[in-house]
PDB file of C-alpha atoms in Angstrom:
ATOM      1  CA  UNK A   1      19.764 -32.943  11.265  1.00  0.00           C
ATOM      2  CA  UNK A   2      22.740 -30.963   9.698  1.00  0.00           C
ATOM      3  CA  UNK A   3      25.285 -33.668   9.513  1.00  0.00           C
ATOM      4  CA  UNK A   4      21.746 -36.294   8.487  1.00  0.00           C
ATOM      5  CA  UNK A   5      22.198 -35.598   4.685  1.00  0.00           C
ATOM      6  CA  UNK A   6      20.987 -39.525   3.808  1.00  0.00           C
ATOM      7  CA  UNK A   7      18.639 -41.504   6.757  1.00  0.00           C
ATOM      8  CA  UNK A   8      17.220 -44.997   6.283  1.00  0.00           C
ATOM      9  CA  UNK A   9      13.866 -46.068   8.119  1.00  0.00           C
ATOM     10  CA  UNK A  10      13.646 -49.733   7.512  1.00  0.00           C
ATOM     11  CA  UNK A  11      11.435 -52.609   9.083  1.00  0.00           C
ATOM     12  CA  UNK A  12       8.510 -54.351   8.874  1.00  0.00           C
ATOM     13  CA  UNK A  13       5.024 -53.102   7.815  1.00  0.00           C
ATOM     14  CA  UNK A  14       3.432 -51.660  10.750  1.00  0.00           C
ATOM     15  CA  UNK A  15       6.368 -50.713  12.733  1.00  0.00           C
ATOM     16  CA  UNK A  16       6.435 -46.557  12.438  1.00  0.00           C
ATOM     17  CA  UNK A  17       8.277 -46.014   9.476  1.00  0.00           C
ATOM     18  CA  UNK A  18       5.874 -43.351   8.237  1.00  0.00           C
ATOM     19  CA  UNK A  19       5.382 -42.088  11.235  1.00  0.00           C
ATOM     20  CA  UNK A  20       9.381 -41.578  12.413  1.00  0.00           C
ATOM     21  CA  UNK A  21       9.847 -40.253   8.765  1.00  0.00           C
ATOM     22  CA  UNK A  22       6.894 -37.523   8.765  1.00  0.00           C
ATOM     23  CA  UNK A  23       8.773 -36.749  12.412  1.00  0.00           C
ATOM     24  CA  UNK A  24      11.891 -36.335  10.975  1.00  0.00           C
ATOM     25  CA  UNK A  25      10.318 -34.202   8.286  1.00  0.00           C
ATOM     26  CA  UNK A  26       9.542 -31.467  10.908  1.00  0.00           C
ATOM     27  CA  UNK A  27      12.851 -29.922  10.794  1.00  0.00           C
ATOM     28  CA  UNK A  28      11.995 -28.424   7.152  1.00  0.00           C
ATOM     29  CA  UNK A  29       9.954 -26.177   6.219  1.00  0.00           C
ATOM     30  CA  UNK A  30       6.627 -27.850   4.108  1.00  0.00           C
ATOM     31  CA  UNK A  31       7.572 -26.024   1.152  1.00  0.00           C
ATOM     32  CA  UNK A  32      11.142 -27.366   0.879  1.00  0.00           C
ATOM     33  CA  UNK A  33      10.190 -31.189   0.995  1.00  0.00           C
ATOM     34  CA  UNK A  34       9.782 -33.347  -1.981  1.00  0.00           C
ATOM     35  CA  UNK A  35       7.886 -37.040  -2.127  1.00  0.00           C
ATOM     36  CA  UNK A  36       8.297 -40.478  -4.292  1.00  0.00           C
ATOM     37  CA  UNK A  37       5.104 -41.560  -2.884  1.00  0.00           C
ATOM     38  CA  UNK A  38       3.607 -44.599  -4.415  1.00  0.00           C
ATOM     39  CA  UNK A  39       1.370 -45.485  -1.403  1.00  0.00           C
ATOM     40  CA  UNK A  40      -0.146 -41.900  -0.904  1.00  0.00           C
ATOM     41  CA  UNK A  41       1.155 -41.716   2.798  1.00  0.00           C
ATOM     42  CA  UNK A  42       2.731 -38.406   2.269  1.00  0.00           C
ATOM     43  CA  UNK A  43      -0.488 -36.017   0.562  1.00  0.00           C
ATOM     44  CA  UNK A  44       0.742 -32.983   2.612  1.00  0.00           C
ATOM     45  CA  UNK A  45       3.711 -32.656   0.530  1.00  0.00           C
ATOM     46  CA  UNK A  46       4.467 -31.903  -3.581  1.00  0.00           C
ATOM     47  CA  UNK A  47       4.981 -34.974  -5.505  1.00  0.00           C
ATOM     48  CA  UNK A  48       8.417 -35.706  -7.389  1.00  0.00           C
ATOM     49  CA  UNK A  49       8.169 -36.665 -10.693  1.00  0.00           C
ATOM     50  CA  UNK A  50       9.717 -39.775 -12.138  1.00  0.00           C
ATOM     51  CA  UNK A  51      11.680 -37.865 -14.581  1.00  0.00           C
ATOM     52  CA  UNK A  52      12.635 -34.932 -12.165  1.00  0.00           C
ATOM     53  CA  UNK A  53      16.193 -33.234 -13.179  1.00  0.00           C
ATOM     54  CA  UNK A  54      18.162 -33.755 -10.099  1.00  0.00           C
ATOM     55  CA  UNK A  55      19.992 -30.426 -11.552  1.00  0.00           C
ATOM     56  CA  UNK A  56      17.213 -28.121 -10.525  1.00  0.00           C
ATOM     57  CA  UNK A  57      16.991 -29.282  -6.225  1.00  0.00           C
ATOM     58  CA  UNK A  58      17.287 -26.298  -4.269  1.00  0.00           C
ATOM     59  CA  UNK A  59      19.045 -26.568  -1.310  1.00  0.00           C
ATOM     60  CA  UNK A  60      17.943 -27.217   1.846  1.00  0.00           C
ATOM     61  CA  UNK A  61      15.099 -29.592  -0.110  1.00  0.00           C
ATOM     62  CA  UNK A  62      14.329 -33.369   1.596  1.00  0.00           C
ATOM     63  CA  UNK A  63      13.012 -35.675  -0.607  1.00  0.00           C
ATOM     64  CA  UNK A  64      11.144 -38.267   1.618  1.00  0.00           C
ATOM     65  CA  UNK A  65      11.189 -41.203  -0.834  1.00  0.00           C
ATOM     66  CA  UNK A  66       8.910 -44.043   0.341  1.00  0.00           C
ATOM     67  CA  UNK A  67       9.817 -47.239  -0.659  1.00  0.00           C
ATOM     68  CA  UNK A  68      13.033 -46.263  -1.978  1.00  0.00           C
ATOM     69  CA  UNK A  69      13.508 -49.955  -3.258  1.00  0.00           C
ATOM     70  CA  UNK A  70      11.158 -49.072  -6.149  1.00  0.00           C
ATOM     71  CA  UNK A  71      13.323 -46.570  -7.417  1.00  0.00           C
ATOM     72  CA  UNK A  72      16.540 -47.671  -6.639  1.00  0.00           C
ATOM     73  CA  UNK A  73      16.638 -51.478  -6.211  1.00  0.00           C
ATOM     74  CA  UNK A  74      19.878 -53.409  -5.769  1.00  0.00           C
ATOM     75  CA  UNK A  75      22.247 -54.005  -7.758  1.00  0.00           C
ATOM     76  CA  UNK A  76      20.379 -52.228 -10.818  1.00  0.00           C
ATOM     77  CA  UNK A  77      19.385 -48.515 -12.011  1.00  0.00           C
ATOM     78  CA  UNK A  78      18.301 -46.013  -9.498  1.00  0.00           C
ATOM     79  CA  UNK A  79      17.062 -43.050 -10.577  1.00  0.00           C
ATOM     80  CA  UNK A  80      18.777 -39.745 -11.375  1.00  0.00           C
ATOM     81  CA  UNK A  81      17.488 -37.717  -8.625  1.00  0.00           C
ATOM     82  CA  UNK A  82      18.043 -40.620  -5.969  1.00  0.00           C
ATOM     83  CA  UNK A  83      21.606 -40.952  -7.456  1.00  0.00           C
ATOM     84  CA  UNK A  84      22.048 -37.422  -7.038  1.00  0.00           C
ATOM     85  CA  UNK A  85      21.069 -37.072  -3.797  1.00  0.00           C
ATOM     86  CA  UNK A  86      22.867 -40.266  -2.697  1.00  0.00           C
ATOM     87  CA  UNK A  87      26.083 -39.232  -4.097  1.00  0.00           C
ATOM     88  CA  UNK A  88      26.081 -34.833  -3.989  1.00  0.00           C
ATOM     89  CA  UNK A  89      23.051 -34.282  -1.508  1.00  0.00           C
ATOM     90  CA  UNK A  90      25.790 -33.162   1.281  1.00  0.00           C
ATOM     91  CA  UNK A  91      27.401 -30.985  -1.360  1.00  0.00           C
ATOM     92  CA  UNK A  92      24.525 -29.466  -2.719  1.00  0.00           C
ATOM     93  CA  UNK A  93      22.540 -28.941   0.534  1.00  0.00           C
ATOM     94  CA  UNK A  94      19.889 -31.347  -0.425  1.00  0.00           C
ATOM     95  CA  UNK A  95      18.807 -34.238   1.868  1.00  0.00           C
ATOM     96  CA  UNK A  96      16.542 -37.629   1.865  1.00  0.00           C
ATOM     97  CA  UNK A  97      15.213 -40.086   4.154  1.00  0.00           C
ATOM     98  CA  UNK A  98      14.232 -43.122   2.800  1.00  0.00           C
ATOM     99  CA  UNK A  99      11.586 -46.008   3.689  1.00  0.00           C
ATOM    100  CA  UNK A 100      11.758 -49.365   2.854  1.00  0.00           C
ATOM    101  CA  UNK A 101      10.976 -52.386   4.371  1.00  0.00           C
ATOM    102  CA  UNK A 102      13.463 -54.656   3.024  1.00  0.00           C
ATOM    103  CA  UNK A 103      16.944 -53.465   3.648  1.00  0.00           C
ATOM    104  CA  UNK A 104      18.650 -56.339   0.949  1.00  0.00           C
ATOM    105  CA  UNK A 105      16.689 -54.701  -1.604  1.00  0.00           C
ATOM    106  CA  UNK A 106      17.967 -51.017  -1.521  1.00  0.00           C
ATOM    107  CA  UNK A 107      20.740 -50.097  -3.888  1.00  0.00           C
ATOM    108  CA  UNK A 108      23.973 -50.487  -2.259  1.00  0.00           C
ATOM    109  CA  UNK A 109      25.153 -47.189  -2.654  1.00  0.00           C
ATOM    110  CA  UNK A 110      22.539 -45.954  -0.312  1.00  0.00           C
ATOM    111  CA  UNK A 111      22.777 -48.286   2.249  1.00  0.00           C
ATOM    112  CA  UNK A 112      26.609 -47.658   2.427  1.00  0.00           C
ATOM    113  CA  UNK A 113      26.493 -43.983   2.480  1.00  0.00           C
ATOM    114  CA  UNK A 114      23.914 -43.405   4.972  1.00  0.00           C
ATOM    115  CA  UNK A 115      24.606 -41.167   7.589  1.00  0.00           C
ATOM    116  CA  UNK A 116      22.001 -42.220  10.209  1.00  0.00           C
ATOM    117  CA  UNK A 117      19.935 -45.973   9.761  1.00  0.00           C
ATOM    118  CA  UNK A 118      16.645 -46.215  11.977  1.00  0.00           C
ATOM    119  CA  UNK A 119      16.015 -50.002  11.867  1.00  0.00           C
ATOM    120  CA  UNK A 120      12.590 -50.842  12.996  1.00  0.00           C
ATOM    121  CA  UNK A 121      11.192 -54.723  14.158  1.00  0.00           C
ATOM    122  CA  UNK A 122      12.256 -57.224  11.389  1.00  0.00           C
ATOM    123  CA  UNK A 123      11.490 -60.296  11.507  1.00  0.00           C
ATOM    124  CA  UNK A 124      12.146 -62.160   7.917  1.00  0.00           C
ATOM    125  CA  UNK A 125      15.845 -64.032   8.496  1.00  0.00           C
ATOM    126  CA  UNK A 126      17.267 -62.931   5.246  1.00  0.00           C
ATOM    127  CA  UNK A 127      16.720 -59.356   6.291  1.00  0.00           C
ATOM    128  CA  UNK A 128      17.759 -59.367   9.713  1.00  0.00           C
ATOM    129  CA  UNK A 129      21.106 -61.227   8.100  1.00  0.00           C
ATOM    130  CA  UNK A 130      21.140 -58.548   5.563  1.00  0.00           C
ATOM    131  CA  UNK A 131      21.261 -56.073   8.357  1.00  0.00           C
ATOM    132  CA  UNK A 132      24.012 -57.812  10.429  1.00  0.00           C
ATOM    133  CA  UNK A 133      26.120 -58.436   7.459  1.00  0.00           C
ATOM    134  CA  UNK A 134      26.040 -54.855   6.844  1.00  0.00           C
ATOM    135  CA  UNK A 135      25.756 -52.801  10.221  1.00  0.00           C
ATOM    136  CA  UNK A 136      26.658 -55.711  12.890  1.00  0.00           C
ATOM    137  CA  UNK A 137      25.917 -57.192  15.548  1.00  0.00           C
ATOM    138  CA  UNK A 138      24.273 -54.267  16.725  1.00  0.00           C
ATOM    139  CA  UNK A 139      21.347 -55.295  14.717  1.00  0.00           C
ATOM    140  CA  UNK A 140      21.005 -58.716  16.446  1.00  0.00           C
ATOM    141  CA  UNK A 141      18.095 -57.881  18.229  1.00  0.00           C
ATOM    142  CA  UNK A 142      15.762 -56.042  15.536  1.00  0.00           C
ATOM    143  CA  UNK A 143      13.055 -59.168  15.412  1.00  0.00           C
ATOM    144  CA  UNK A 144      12.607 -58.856  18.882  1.00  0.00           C
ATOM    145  CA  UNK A 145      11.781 -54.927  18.697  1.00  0.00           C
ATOM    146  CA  UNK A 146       8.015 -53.570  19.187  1.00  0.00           C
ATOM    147  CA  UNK A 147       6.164 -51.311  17.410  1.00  0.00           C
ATOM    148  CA  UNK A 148       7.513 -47.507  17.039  1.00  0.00           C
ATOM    149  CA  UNK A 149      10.711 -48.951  19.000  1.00  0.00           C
ATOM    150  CA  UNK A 150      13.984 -47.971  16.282  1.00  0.00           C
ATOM    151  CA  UNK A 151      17.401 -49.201  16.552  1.00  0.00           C
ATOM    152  CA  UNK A 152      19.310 -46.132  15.616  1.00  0.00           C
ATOM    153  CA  UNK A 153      22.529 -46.638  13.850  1.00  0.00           C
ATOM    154  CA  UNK A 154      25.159 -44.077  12.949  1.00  0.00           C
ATOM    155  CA  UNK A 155      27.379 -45.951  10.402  1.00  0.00           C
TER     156      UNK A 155
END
């Protein structure tokens, strides 16, 4: 997971996004990974705080940050440390995965500079067209995916 400085794990609600991203999560040590955690899916790991200075990441951190629309919705502000990490995580040696199950409603900068998408069973129109629009016609068949079944996607 090297080259995987930014990874997306989108889809529905039900359809392993926790689970792939606490997977993913193995390859760091539990002392080096940060959370934005609203829904408390992530207790094994330290909190990051809203107001964190994206200045002081060590590197080799992850930041898991769950529901990354919350803190970094389209087209508006994201937050320092997600900007950070979006824009100087492969610089600085810091990386994130982020879950969210609407892809339209990530900030655009993070959808473009993703270096590894997991797309997981979608079903609402306006996010499968979201996905297509933006990753192509490989995504055509992401409503028709099971549970824990991914569409991986290396932009």
């Amino acid at each position: 997971m090297a080259d995987d400085h930014l990874i997306l794990v989108l889809g529905r609600r039900g359809c392993g996004k926790t689970f792939l991203a606490r997977k993913l999560a193995h390859a760091w040590p539990p002392d080096r990974i940060l959370v934005h955690d609203p829904m408390a899916e992530f207790p094994q790991y330290e909190v990051i705080p809203d107001d964190f200075d994206p200045e002081t990441f060590t590197p080799g951190t992850l930041v898991i940050a769950d529901e990354i629309d919350l803190v970094a919705p389209p087209p508006g502000y994201a937050a320092p440390w997600v900007r950070h990490v979006t824009h100087y995580g492969r610089h600085s040696g810091v990386s994130m995965i982020g879950c969210s199950r609407r892809p339209a409603n990530i900030h655009r900068d993070i959808s473009a500079l993703a270096t590894r998408v997991y797309l997981g069973r979608m079903t609402e129109p306006r996010d499968v067209d979201y996905c297509v629009k933006a990753w192509g016609t490989r995504c055509e068949g992401v409503s028709q995916l099971e549970a824990w079944q991914f569409i991986v996607l290396e932009p």
